[in-house]
mmCIF file of C-alpha atoms in Angstrom:
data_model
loop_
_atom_site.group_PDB
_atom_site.id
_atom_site.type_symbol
_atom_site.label_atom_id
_atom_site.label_comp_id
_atom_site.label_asym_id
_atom_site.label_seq_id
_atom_site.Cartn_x
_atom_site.Cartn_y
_atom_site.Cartn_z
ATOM 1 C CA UNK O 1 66.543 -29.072 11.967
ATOM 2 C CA UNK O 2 69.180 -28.503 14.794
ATOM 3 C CA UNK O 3 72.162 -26.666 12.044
ATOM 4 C CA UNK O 4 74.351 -25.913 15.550
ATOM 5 C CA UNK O 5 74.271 -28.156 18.332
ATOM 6 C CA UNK O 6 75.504 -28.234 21.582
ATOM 7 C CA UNK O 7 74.911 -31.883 22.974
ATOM 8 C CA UNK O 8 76.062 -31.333 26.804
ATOM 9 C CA UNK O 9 73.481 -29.401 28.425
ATOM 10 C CA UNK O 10 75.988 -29.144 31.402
ATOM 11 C CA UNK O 11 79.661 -29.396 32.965
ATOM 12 C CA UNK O 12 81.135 -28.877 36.035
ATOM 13 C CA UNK O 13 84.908 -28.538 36.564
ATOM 14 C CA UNK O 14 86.842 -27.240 39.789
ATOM 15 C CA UNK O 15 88.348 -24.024 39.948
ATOM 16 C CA UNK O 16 91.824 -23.908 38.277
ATOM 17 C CA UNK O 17 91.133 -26.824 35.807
ATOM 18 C CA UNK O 18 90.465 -26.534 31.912
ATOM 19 C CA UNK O 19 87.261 -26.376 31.061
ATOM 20 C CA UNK O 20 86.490 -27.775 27.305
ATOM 21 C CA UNK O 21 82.967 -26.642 26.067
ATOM 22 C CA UNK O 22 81.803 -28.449 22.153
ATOM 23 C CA UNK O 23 79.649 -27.323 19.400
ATOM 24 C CA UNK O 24 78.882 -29.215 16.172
ATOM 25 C CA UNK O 25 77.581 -27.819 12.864
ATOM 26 C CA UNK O 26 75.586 -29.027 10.135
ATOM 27 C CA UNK O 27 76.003 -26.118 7.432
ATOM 28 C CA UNK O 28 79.057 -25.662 5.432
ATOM 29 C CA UNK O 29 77.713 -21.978 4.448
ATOM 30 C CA UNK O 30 78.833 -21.120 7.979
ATOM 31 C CA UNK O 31 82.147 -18.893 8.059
ATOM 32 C CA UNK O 32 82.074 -17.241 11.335
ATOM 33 C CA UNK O 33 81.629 -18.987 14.776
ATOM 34 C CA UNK O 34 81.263 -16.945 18.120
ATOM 35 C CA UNK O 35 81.018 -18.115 21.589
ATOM 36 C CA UNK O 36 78.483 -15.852 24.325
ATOM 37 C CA UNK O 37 78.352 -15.906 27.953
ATOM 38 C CA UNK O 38 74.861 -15.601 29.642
ATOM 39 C CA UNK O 39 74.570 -14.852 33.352
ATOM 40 C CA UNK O 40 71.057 -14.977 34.955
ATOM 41 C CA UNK O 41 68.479 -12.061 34.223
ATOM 42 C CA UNK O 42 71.345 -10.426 31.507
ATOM 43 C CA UNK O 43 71.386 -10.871 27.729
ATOM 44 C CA UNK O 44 74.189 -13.016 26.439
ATOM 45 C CA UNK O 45 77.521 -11.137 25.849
ATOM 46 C CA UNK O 46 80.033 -12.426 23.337
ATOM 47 C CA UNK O 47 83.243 -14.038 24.316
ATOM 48 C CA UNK O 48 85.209 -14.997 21.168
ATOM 49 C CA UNK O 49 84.740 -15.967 18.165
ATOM 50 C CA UNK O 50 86.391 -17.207 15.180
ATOM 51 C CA UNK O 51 86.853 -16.846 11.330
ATOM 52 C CA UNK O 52 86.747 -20.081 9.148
ATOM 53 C CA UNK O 53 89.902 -19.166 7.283
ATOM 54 C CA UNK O 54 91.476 -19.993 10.999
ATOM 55 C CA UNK O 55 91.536 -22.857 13.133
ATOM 56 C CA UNK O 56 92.464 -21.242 16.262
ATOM 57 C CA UNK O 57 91.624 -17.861 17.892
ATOM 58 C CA UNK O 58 93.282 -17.203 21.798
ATOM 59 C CA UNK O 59 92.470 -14.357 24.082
ATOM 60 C CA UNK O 60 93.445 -14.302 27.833
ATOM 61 C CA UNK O 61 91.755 -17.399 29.164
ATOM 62 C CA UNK O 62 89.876 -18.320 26.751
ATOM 63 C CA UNK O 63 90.597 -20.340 23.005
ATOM 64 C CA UNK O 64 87.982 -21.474 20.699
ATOM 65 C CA UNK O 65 89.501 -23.995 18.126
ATOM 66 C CA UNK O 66 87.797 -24.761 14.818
ATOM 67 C CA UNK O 67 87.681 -27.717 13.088
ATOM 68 C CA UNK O 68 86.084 -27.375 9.615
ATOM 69 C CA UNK O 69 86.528 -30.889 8.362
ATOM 70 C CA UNK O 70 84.757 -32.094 11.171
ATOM 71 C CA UNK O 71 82.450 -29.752 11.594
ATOM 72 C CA UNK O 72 83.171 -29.062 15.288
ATOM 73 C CA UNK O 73 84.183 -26.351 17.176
ATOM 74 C CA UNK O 74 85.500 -26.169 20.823
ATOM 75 C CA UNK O 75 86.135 -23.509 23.643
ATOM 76 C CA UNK O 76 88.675 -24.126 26.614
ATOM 77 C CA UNK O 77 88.861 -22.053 29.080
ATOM 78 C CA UNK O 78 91.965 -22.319 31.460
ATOM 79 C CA UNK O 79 92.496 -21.605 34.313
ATOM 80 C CA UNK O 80 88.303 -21.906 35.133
ATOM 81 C CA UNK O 81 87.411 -19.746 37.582
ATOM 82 C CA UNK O 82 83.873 -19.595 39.658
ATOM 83 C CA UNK O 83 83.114 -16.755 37.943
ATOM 84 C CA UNK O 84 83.160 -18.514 34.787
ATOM 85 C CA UNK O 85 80.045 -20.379 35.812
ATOM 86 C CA UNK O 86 77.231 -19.213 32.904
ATOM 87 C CA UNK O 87 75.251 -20.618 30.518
ATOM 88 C CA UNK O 88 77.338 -20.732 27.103
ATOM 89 C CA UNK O 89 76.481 -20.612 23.752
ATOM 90 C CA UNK O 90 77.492 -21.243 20.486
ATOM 91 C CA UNK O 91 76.685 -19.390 17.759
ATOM 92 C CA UNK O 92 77.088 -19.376 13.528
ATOM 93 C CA UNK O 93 76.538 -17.056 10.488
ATOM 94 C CA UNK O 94 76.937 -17.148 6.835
ATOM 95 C CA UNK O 95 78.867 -13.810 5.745
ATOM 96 C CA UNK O 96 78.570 -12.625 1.784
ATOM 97 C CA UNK O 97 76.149 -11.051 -0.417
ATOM 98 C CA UNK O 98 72.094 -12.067 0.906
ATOM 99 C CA UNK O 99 73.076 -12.895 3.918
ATOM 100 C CA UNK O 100 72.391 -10.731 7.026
ATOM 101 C CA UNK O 101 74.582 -11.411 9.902
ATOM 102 C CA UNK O 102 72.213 -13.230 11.466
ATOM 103 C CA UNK O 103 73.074 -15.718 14.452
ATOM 104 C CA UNK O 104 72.563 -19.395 14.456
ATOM 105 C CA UNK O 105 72.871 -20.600 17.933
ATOM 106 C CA UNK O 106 73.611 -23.937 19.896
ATOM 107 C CA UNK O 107 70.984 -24.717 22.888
ATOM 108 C CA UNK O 108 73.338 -23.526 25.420
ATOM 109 C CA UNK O 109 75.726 -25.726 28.057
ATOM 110 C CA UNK O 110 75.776 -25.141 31.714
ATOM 111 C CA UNK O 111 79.353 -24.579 33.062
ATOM 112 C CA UNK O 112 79.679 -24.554 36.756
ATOM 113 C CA UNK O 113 83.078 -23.622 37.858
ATOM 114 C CA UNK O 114 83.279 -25.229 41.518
ATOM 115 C CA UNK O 115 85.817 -23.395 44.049
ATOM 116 C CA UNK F 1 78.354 3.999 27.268
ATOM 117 C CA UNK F 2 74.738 3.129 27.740
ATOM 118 C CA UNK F 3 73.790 -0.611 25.977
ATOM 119 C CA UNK F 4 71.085 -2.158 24.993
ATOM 120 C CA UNK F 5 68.312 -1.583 27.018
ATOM 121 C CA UNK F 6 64.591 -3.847 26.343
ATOM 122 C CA UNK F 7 61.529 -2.201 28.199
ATOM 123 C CA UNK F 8 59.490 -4.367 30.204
ATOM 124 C CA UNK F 9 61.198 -6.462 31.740
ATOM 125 C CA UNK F 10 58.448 -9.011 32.288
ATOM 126 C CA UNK F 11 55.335 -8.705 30.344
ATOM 127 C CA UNK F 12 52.840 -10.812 31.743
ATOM 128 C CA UNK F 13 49.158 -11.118 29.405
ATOM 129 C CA UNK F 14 46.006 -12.992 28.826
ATOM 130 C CA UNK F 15 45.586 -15.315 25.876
ATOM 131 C CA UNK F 16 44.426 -13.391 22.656
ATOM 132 C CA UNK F 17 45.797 -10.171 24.145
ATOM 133 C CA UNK F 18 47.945 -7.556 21.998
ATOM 134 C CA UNK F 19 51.343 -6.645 23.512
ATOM 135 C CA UNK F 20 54.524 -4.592 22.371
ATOM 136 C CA UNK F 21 57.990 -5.053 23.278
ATOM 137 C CA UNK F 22 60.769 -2.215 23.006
ATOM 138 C CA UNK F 23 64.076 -1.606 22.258
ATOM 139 C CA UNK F 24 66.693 0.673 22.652
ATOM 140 C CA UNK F 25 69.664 -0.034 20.507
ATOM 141 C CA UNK F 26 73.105 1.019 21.239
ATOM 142 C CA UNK F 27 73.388 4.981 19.939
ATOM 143 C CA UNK F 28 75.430 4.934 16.313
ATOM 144 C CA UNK F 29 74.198 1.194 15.406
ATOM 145 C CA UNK F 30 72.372 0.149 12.310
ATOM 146 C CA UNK F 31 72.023 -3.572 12.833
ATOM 147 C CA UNK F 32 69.065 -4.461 14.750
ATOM 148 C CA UNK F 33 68.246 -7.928 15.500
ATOM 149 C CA UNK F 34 65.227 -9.605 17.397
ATOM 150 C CA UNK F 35 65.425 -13.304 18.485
ATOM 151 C CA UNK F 36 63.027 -15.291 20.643
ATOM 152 C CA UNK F 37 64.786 -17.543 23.393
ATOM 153 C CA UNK F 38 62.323 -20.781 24.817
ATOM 154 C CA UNK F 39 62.997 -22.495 28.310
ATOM 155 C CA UNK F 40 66.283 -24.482 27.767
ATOM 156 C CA UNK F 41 66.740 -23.536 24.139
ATOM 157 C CA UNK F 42 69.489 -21.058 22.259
ATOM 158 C CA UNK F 43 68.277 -17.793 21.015
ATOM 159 C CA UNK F 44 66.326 -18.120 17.759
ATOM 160 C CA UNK F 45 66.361 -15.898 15.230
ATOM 161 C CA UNK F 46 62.888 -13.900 14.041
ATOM 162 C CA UNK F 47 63.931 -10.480 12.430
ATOM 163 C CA UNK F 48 66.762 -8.301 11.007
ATOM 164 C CA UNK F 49 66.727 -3.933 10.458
ATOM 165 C CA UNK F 50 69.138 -2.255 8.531
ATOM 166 C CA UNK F 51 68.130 1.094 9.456
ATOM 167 C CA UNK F 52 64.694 1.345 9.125
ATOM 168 C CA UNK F 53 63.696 -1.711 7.060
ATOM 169 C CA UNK F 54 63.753 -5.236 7.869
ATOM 170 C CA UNK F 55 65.798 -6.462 6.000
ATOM 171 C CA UNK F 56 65.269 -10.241 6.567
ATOM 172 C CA UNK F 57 61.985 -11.251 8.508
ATOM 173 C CA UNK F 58 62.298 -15.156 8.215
ATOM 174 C CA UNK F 59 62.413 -15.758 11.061
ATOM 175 C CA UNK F 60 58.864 -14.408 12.472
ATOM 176 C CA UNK F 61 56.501 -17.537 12.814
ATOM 177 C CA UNK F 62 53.518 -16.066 11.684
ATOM 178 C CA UNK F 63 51.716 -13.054 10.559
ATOM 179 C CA UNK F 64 50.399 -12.732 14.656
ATOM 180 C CA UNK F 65 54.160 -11.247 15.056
ATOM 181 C CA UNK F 66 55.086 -8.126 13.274
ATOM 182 C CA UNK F 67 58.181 -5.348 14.234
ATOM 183 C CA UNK F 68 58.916 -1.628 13.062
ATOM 184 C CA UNK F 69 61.610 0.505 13.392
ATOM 185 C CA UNK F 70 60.349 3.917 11.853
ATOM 186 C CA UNK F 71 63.727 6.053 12.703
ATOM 187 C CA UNK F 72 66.012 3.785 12.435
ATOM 188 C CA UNK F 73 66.447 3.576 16.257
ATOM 189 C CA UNK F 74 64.404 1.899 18.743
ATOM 190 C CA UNK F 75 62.584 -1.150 17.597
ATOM 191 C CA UNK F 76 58.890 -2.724 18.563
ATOM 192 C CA UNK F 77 58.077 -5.895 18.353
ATOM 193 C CA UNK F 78 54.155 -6.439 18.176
ATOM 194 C CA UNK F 79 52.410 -9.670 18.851
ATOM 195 C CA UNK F 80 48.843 -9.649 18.338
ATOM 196 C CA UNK F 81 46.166 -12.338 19.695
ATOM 197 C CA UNK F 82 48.707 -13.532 21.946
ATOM 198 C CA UNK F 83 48.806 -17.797 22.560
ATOM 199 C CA UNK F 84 50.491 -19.401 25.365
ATOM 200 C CA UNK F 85 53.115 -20.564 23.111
ATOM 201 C CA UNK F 86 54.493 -17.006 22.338
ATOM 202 C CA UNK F 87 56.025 -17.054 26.193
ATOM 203 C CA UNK F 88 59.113 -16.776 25.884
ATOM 204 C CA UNK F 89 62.513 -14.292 26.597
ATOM 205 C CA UNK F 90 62.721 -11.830 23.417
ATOM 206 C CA UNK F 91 66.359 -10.452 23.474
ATOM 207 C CA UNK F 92 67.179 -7.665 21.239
ATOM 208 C CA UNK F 93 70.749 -7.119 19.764
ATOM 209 C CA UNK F 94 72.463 -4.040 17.915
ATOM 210 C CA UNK F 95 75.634 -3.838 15.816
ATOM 211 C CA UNK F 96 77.651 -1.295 14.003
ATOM 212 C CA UNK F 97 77.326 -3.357 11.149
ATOM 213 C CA UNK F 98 75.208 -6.210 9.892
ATOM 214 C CA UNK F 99 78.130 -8.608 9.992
ATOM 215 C CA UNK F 100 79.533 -6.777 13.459
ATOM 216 C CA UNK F 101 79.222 -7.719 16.471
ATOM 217 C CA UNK F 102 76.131 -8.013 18.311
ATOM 218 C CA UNK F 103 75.419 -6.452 21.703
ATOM 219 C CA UNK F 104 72.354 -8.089 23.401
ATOM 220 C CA UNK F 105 70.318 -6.621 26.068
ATOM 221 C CA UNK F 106 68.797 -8.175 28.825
ATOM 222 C CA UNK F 107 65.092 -8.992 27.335
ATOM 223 C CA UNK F 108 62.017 -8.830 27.940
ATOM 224 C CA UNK F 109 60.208 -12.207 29.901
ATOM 225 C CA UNK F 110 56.985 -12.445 28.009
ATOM 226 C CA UNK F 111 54.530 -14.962 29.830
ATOM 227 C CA UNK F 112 50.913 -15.625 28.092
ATOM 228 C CA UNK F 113 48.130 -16.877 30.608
#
């Protein structure tokens, strides 16, 4: 069973345009959401991430909103840039006692930035 | 400073052979996590260390896999009688914590013949 799923394998925007990536989850236990970055031949390298007492965490560029009700969480990325163009994935954990930090992750979407 | 680092790079074996993959952790971190990443899936989870024990190995798929982290430091992950089904990228990530942030490195490309 899928608990985080990213249903677009891929999106393409041009350069200077928003770029909206989603995530859905399946497991209330999750408290903590975190977006990654993947370039070819490197590990993935986190980008943001978000508390569930919050619905909305900014930094620079990027904003990853959080919509518990829902389920759903989203990362927008304005102004896009080519350099921008990775694989991204989502990620959850469950935080509190038995729990170990570890990371649930989404199967990844595409983003190509085009100039 | 110096990251993750995962030693090979590529690993390339026969069916039924036994192979070990490395890592070296970021200097200072406790949290040590190994995940498995298939062609055109996310990363999946297979084992946790805090310090030298594993804390939480529910994620290995069978007793073939096994992992050890004897100082607390670099980790191996061994896969005996490898199958074609164990190809795969193995990333390895450290933390501070085990609720920190996790540093990846770059993995090791494991392909079974």
């Amino acid at each position: 069973d899928q608990q985080v799923k990213q249903n677009s394998p891929s999106l393409s925007v041009q350069e200077g345009r928003i770029s909206i990536l989603n995530c859905d989850y399946t497991n209330s236990m999750f408290d903590y959401f975190l977006w990654y970055k993947k370039y070819p031949a490197e590990g993935p390298t986190f980008l943001i991430s978000i508390s569930s007492i919050k619905d909305k965490n900014e930094d620079g560029r990027f904003t990853v909103f959080l919509n518990k009700s829902a389920k759903h969480l989203s990362l927008h990325i304005v102004p896009s840039q080519p350099g921008d163009s990775a694989v991204y994935f989502c990620a959850a954990s469950a935080s509190g006692s038995g729990n170990t930090g570890k990371l649930i992750f989404g199967q990844g979407t595409t983003l190509q930035v085009k100039p | 400073g110096a990251g993750v680092s995962q030693t090979p790079s590529n690993k390339v074996t026969e069916k039924g052979k036994y192979v070990e993959l490395r890592c070296d952790p970021i200097s200072g971190h406790t949290a040590l996590y190994w995940y498995r990443q298939s062609l055109g899936q996310g990363p999946e989870f297979l084992i946790y260390f805090q310090g030298t024990g594993a804390a939480d190995d529910s994620g290995l798929p069978n007793d073939r896999f096994f992992a050890v982290r004897p100082e607390g430091s670099v980790s191996t992950l061994k896969i005996q009688r490898t199958e074609r089904g164990d190809s795969a990228m193995y990333l390895c990530a450290s933390g501070r914590a085990q609720e920190d942030e996790q540093f990846f490195g770059p993995g090791t490309r494991l392909t079974v013949l």
